[in-house]
XYZ file of C-alpha atoms in Angstrom:
556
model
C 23.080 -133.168 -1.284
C 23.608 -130.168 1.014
C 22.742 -132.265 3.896
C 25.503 -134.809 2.841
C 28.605 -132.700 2.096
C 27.940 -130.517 5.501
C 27.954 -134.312 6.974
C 31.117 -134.998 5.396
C 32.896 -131.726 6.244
C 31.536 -132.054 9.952
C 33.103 -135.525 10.226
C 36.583 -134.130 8.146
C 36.183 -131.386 10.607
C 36.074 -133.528 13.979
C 38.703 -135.761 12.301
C 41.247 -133.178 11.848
C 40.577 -131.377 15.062
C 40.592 -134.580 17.464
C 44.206 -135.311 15.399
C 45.488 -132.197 15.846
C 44.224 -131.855 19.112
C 46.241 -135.435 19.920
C 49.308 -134.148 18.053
C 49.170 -130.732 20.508
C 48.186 -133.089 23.556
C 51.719 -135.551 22.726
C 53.984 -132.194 21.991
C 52.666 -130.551 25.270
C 53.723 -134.030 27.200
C 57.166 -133.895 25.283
C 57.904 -130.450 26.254
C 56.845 -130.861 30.172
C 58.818 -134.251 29.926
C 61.767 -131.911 28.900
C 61.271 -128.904 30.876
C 61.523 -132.307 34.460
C 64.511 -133.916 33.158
C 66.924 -134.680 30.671
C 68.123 -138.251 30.557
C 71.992 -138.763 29.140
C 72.904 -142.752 29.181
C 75.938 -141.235 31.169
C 77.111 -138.415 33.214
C 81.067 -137.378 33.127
C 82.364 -135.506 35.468
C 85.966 -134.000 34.971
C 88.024 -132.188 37.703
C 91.209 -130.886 36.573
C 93.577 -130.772 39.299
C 95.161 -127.381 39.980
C 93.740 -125.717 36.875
C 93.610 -122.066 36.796
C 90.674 -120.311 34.711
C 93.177 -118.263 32.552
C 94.615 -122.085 31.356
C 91.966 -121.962 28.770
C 92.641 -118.362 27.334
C 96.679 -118.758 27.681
C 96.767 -122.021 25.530
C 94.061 -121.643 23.468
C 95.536 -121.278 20.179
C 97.706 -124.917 21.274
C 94.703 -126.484 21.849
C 93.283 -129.150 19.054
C 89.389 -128.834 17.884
C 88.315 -131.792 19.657
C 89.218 -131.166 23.325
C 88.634 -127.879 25.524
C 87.479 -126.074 22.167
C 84.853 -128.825 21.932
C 83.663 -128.103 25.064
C 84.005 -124.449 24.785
C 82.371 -124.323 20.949
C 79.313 -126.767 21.378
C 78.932 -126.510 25.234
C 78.366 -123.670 27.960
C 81.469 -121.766 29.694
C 81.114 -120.327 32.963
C 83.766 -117.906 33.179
C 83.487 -116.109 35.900
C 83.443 -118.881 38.272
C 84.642 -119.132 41.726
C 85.393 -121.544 45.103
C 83.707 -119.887 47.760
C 85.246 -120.548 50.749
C 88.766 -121.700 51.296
C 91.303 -123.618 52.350
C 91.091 -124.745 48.171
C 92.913 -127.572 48.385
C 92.311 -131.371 46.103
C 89.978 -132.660 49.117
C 87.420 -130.143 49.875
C 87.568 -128.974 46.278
C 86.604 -132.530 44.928
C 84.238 -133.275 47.859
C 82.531 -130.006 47.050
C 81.985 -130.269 43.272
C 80.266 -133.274 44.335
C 78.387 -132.655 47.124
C 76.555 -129.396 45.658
C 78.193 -127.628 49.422
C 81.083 -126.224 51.505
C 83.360 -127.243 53.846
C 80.827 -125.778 56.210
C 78.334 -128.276 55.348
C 80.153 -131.286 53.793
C 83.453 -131.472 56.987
C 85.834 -131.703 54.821
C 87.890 -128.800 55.405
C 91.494 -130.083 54.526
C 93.229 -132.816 52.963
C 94.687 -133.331 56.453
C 93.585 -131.635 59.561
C 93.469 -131.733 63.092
C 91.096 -133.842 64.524
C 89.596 -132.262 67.960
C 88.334 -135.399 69.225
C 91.444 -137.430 68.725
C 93.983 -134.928 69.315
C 95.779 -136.352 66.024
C 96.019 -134.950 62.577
C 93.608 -136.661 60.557
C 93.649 -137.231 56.335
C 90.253 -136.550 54.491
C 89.919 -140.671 52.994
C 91.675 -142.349 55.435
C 89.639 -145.299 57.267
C 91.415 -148.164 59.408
C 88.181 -149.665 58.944
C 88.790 -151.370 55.434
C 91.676 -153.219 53.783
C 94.125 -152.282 50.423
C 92.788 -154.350 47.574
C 95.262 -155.054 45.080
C 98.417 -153.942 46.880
C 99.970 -155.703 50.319
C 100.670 -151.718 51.205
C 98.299 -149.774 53.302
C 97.548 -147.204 50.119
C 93.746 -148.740 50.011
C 93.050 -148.073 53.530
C 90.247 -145.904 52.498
C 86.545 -144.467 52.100
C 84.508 -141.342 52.508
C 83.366 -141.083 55.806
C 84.854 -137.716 57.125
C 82.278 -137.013 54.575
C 78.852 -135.806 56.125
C 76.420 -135.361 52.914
C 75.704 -137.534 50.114
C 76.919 -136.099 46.488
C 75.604 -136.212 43.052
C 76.762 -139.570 42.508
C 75.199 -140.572 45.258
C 71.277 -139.306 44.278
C 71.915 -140.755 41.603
C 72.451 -144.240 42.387
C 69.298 -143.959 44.856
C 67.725 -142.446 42.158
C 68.083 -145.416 39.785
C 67.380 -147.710 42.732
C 71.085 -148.505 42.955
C 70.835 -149.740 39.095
C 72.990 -146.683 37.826
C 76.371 -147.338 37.904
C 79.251 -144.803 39.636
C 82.598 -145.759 38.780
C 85.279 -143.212 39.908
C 88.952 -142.697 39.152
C 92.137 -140.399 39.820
C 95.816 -141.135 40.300
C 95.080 -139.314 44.016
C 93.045 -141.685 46.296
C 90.887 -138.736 47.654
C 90.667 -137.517 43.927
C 88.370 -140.733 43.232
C 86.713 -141.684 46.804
C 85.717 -138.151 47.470
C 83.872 -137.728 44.404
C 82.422 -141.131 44.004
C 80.586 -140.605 47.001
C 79.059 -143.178 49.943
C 77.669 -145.491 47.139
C 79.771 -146.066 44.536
C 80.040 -149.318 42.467
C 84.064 -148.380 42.451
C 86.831 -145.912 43.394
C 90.079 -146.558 41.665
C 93.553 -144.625 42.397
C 96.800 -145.210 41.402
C 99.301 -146.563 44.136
C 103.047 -146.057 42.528
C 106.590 -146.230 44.915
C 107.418 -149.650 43.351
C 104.493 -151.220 42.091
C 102.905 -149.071 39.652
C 98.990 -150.590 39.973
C 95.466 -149.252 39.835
C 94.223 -150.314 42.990
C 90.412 -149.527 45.551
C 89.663 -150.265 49.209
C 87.782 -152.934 51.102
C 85.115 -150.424 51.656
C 84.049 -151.681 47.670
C 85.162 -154.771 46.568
C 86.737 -157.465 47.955
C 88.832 -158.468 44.914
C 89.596 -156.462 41.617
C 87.852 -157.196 38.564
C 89.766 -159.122 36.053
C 89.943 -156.356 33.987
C 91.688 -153.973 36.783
C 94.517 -156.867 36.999
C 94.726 -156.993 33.111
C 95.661 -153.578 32.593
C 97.862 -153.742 35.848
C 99.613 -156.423 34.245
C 99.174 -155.243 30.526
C 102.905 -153.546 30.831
C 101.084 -150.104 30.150
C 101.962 -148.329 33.219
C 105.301 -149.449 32.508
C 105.458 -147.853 29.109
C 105.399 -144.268 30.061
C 108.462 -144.341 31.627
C 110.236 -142.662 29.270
C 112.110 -139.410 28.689
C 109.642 -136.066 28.944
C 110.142 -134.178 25.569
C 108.083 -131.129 24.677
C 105.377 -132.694 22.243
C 105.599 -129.664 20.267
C 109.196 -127.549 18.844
C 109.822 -125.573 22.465
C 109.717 -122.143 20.520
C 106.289 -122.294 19.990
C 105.802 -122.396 23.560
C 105.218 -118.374 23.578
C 102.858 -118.738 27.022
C 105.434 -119.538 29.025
C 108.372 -118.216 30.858
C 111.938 -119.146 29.370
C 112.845 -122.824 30.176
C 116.024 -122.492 32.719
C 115.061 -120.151 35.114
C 115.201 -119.732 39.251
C 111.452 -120.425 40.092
C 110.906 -124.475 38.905
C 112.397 -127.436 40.878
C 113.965 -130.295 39.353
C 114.035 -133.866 39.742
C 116.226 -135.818 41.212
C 119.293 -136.499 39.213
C 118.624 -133.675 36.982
C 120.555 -130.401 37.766
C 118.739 -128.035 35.667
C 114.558 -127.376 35.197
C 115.013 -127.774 31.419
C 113.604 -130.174 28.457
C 114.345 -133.130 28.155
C 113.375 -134.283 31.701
C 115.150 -138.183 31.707
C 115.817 -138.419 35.334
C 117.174 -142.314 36.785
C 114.188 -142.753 38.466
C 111.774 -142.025 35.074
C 113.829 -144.414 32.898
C 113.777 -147.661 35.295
C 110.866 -149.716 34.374
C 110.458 -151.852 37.509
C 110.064 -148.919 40.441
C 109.736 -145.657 41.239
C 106.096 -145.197 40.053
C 105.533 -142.343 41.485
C 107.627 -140.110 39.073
C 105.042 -140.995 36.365
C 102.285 -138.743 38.462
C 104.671 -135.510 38.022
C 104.683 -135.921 33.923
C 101.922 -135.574 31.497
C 102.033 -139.288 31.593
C 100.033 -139.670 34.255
C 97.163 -137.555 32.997
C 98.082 -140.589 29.845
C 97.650 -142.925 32.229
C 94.562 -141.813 33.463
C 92.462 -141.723 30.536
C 93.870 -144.865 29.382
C 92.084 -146.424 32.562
C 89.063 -144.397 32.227
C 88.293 -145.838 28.879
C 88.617 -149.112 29.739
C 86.695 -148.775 32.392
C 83.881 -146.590 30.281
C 84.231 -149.910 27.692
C 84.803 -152.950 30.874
C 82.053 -151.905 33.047
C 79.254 -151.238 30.079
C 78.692 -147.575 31.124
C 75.607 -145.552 29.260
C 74.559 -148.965 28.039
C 71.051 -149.221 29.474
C 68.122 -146.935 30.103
C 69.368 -145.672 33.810
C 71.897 -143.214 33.606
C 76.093 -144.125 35.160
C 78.324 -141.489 36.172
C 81.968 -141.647 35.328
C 83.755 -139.271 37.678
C 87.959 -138.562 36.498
C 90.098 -136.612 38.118
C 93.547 -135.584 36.257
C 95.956 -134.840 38.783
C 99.253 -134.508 36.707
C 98.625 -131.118 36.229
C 99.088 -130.616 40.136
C 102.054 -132.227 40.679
C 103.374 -130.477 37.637
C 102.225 -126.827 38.743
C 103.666 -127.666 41.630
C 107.059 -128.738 40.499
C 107.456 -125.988 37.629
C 104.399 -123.505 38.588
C 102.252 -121.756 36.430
C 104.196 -119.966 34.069
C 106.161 -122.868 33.095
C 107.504 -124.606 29.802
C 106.085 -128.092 31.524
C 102.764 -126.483 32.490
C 102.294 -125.584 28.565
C 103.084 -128.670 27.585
C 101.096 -130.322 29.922
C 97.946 -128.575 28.989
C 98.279 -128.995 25.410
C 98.988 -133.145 26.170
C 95.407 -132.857 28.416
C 93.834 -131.479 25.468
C 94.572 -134.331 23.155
C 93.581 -136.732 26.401
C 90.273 -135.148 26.906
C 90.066 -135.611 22.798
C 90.669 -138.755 22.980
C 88.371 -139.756 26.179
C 85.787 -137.632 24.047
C 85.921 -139.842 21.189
C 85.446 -142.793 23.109
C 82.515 -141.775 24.682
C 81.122 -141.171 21.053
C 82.003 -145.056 20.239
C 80.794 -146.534 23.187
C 77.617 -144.231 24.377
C 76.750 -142.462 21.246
C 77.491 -139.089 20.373
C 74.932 -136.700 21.764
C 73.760 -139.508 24.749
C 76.356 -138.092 27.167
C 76.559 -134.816 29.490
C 79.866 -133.727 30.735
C 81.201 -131.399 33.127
C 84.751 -129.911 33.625
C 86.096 -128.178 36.682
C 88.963 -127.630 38.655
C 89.535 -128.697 42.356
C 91.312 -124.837 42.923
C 93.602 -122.894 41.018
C 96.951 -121.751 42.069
C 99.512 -118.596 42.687
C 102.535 -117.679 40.671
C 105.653 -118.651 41.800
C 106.030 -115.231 44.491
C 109.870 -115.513 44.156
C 109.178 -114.806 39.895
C 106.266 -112.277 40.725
C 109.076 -110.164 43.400
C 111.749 -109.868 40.444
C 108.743 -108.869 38.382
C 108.095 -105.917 40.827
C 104.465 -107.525 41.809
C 104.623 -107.322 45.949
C 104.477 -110.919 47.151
C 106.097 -113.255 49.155
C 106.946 -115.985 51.684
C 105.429 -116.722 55.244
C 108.481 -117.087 57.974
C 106.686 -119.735 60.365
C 109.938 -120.283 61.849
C 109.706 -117.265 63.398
C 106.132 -117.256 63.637
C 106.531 -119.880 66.063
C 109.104 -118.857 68.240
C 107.499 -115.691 68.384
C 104.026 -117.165 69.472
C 105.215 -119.333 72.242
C 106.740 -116.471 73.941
C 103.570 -114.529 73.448
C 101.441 -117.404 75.274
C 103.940 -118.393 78.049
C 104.090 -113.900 78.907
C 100.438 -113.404 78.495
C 99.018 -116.240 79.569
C 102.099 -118.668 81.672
C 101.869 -121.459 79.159
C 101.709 -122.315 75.918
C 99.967 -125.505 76.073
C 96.954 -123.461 75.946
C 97.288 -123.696 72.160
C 96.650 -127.324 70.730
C 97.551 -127.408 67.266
C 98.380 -124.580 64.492
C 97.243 -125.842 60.826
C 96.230 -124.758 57.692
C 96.500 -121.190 58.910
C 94.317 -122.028 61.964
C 94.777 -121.764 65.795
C 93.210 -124.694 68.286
C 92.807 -123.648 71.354
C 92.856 -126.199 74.489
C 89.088 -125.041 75.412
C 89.710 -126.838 78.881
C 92.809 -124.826 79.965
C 90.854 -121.643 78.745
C 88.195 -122.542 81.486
C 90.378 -123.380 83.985
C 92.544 -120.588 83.482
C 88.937 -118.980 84.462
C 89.293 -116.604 81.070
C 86.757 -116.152 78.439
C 86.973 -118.063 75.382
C 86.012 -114.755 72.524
C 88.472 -112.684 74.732
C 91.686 -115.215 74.060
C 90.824 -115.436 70.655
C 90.753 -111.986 69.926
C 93.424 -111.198 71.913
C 95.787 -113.858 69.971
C 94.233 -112.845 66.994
C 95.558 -109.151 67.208
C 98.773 -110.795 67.718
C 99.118 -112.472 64.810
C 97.972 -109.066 63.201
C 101.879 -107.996 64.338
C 103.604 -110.172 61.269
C 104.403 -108.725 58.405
C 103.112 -111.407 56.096
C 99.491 -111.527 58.056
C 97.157 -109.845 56.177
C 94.030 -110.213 58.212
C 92.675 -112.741 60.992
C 89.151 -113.451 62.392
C 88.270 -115.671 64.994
C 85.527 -118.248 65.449
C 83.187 -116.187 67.435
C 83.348 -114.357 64.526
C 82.507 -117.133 62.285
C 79.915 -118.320 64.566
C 78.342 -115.069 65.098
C 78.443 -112.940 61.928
C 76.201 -113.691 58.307
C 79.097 -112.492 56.143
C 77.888 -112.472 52.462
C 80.796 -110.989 50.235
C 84.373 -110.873 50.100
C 87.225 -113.029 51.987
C 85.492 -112.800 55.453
C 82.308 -115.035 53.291
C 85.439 -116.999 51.649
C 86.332 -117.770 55.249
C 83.082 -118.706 56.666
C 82.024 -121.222 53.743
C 85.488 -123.046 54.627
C 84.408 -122.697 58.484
C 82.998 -125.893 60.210
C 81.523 -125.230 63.573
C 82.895 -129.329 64.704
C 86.160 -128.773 62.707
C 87.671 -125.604 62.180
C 89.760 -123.712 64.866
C 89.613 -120.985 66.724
C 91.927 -118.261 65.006
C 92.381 -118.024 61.179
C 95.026 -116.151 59.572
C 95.026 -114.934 55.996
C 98.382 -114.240 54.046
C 98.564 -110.395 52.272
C 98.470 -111.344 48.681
C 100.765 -112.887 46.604
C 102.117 -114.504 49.650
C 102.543 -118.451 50.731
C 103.974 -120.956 53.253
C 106.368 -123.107 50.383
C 109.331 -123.838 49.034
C 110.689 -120.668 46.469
C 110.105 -123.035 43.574
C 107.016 -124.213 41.698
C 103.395 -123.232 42.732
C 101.053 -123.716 45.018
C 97.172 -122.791 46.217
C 94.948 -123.053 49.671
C 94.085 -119.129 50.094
C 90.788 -117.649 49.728
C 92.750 -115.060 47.120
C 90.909 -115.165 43.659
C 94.635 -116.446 42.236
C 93.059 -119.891 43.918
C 89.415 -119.483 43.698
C 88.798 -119.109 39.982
C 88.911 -121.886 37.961
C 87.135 -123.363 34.712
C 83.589 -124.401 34.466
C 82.489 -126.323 31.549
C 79.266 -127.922 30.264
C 78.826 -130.252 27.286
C 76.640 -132.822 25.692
C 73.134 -133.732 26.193
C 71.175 -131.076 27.612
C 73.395 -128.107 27.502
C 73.154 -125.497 25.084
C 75.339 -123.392 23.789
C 76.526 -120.339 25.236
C 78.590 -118.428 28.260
C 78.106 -116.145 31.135
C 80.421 -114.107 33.139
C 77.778 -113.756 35.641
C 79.403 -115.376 39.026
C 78.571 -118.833 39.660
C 80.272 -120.917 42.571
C 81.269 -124.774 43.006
C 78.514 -125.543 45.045
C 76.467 -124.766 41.668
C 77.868 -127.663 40.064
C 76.146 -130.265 41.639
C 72.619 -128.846 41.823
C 72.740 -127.889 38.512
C 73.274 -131.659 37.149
C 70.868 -132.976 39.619
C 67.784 -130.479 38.003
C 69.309 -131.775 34.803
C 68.596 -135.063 35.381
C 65.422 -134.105 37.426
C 66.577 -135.620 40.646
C 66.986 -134.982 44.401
C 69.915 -132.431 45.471
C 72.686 -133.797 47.357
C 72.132 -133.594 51.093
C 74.017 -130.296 52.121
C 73.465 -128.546 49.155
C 73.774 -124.944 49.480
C 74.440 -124.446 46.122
C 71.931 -123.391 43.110
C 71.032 -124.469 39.661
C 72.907 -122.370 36.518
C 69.889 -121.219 35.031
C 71.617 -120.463 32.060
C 72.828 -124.227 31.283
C 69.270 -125.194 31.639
C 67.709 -123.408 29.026
């Protein structure tokens, strides 16, 4: 009897502890699978163009519960993050969200520069190579070759063995190519003047999908030309400076800054496109084609994981128009809000809620209107390059005979003609520096440093590192000249960005959805972070160039 019932416990006993044992064995195998990867049906990648950090604390209280505060309440805010190097401008900002790198790394170091080997100014997506699909204008020329890494998107197609879809869109052309990377199924932008279509490049497709002609003939684009009223009663507009003031430009026809903006050129249905882009409509417009293209192309709708990258560029042309402290930025904002709400809920519908990871960023930020910060007693200012110039060419022709020893001067950098240098048998650091303490003479010249400095010095802080990040060895000139503070090269209306001043450089960084947890840090992270940070998400390879580093903190 004994014998039995210690038979029977011994076999309950193995039973229980080869089951438990099992049970431990699966849990372990779930937890390692968890700790390699985390697999969303789709990745969304948002880049808010021209969006300062302080956006989200300023209209906060404006803001719906299904939009920022979505992202802000359920997701992870970085908020003490930063571009590290500069020019910040829409194509190496976008190209380095992507690519996980810098300008240093990636080539992109302008939305237009000039191109040493050409002697011509070059444009960051420009390509003769390919054709405009979907418009008889050259708008589609395009691709994103100046481009020397692969992005995000791009590991993960060749992750997924090309199976993973990458669809990309922005009203800007570099807002969608840029970011979609080498390999994307798509790149869609906006071409206006008097058509008003989505349109791509040759470099793609040959021939838009039916779908892309349906909703260019759908009589939706047409439909948000219309007067621009506040969407709310303009007195609860407290963020914002008063409505007719000195600092915002105005559109043509219109002979005041103020609400209701119902320009000529906003109320004719059949041209003029391009207007929509400077209203909140366009940011409209945008997530109207986003979500047909999330619903069109079947994104999240397998086991391999799509990326859909948008870009909402309104909000530039807008800052740039009004600036930053402006009724029509406000407005604009709280309009994006209900957008993003809108694209959210979408993605719920058509990948499940919870089966999606999204990020938000910003391709820079952008300054106050200087002429508004003066009058508010905050030093600032304007650059005179008028004078800069005249000034400079009698500087060459006394020091050195001629002034042809200078190639090109853009985006606040000097090319020298290295071949006259040699001939003129001088030493190539020596004219640098010596033109560089020149340009230390202007008033509105804060500091310069020359490429021997770039190439020679490991700088690891400050706007010297700023600098160096945006520096590329085949690119980048030989002086570069950084405005004091508070101080630009534009018009004395409406905003702008392109410094390595922390008015450009910090900017929103949100995560939400599958695989982020809740939380914030105001521990510094950079752009480069962004991309390396989705790729150990996902538990794939790192773009290219990355020089960036995984958030820790979103991947707990």
């Amino acid at each position: 009897m004994c014998r039995s019932k210690l038979r029977i416990f011994s076999v309950l006993f193995l039973a229980v502890f080869f089951f438990t044992f099992g049970v431990a064995q699966k849990k372990s195998k779930s937890e390692n699978d968890n700790l390699l990867r985390t697999s969303p049906k789709l990745v969304v990648g948002i880049v808010v163009d021209q969006m300062r950090y302080d956006y989200l604390t300023r209209f906060f209280d404006q803001f719906g519960e299904e939009g920022f505060k979505r992202m802000i309440s359920q997701g992870f805010n970085c908020k003490n993050n930063h571009f590290n190097y500069a020019p910040t401008s829409t194509g190496p900002g976008h190209t380095s969200v992507y690519a996980g790198t810098t300008p240093a790394t990636h080539g992109v170091i302008g939305n237009n520069w000039y191109d040493k080997d050409s002697d011509s100014e070059v444009y960051c997506a420009s390509d003769e190579n390919y054709v405009s699909v979907g418009t008889t204008s050259s708008a589609g020329k395009m691709s994103p070759h100046r481009m020397n890494v692969t992005t995000i998107t791009d590991e993960l197609r060749l992750h997924t063995q090309m199976r993973g879809k990458t669809i990309a869109i922005a009203l800007k052309d570099r807002g969608a190519v840029l970011p979609g990377g080498h390999t994307a199924n798509a790149a869609y932008w906006f071409h206006g003047e008097d058509e008003g279509k989505w349109i791509t490049s040759s470099y793609y497709m040959n021939n838009l999908p039916k779908w892309v002609k349906d909703f260019n003939s759908s009589g939706i684009v047409q439909s948000y030309k219309k007067p621009w009223t506040t969407l709310r009663d303009i007195n609860s507009y407290i963020e914002s400076g008063v409505d007719d003031n000195a600092y915002e430009g105005v559109f043509n026809g219109e002979v005041k800054p103020t609400f209701p903006h119902s320009p000529p050129s906003l109320l004719e249905k059949n041209k003029s496109f391009d207007i929509i882009k400077s209203t909140p409509f366009g940011n409209s417009l945008t997530a109207d084609f986003a979500i047909e293209a999330l619903k069109e192309e079947r994104l999240g709708k397998d086991d391999d994981t799509d990326f859909l990258a948008v870009s909402f560029s309104s909000t530039d042309y807008v800052g740039h128009k009004y600036g930053v402290n402006s009724k029509e930025i406000e407005d604009t904002y709280i309009r994006l809000d209900i957008e993003l709400a809108r694209l959210f809920k979408a993605l719920d519908k058509e990948v499940g809620e919870g089966e999606y990871t999204v990020f938000l960023t910003a391709d820079h930020g952008a300054i106050d209107v200087p002429s508004y910060l003066k009058d508010s007693k905050i030093p600032a200012g304007y650059a005179d390059f008028e004078s800069f110039h005249t000034k400079l060419s009698e500087f060459l022709k006394y020091t050195y005979g001629t002034e042809d020893i200078v190639k090109n001067f853009s985006n606040l950098q000097l090319f020298l003609d290295h071949k006259i240098v040699e001939n003129l048998d001088l030493e190539l650091k020596d004219v640098q520096e010596t033109i560089a303490k020149e340009f230390l003479n202007f008033d509105f010249v804060d500091r310069v440093y020359t490429g021997f400095q770039m190439w020679n010095n490991n700088y690891t802080n400050g706007i010297p590192y700023v600098l160096q990040n945006g520096y590329n060895q085949k690119r980048s000139g030989d002086v570069l000249l950084v405005l004091k503070p508070g101080t630009i090269s534009y018009g004395e209306t409406g905003s702008t960005h392109g410094s390595p001043q922390i008015y450009d450089t910090h900017s929103p960084l949100l995560f939400y959805g599958k695989g982020i947890p809740q939380g914030s840090t105001v521990e510094r992270t950079e752009i480069p972070d962004i991309a390396p940070t989705i790729a150990a998400l996902l538990g794939i390879a790192f773009p290219s160039g990355t020089s960036g580093k995984p958030i820790a903190e979103v991947l707990r």
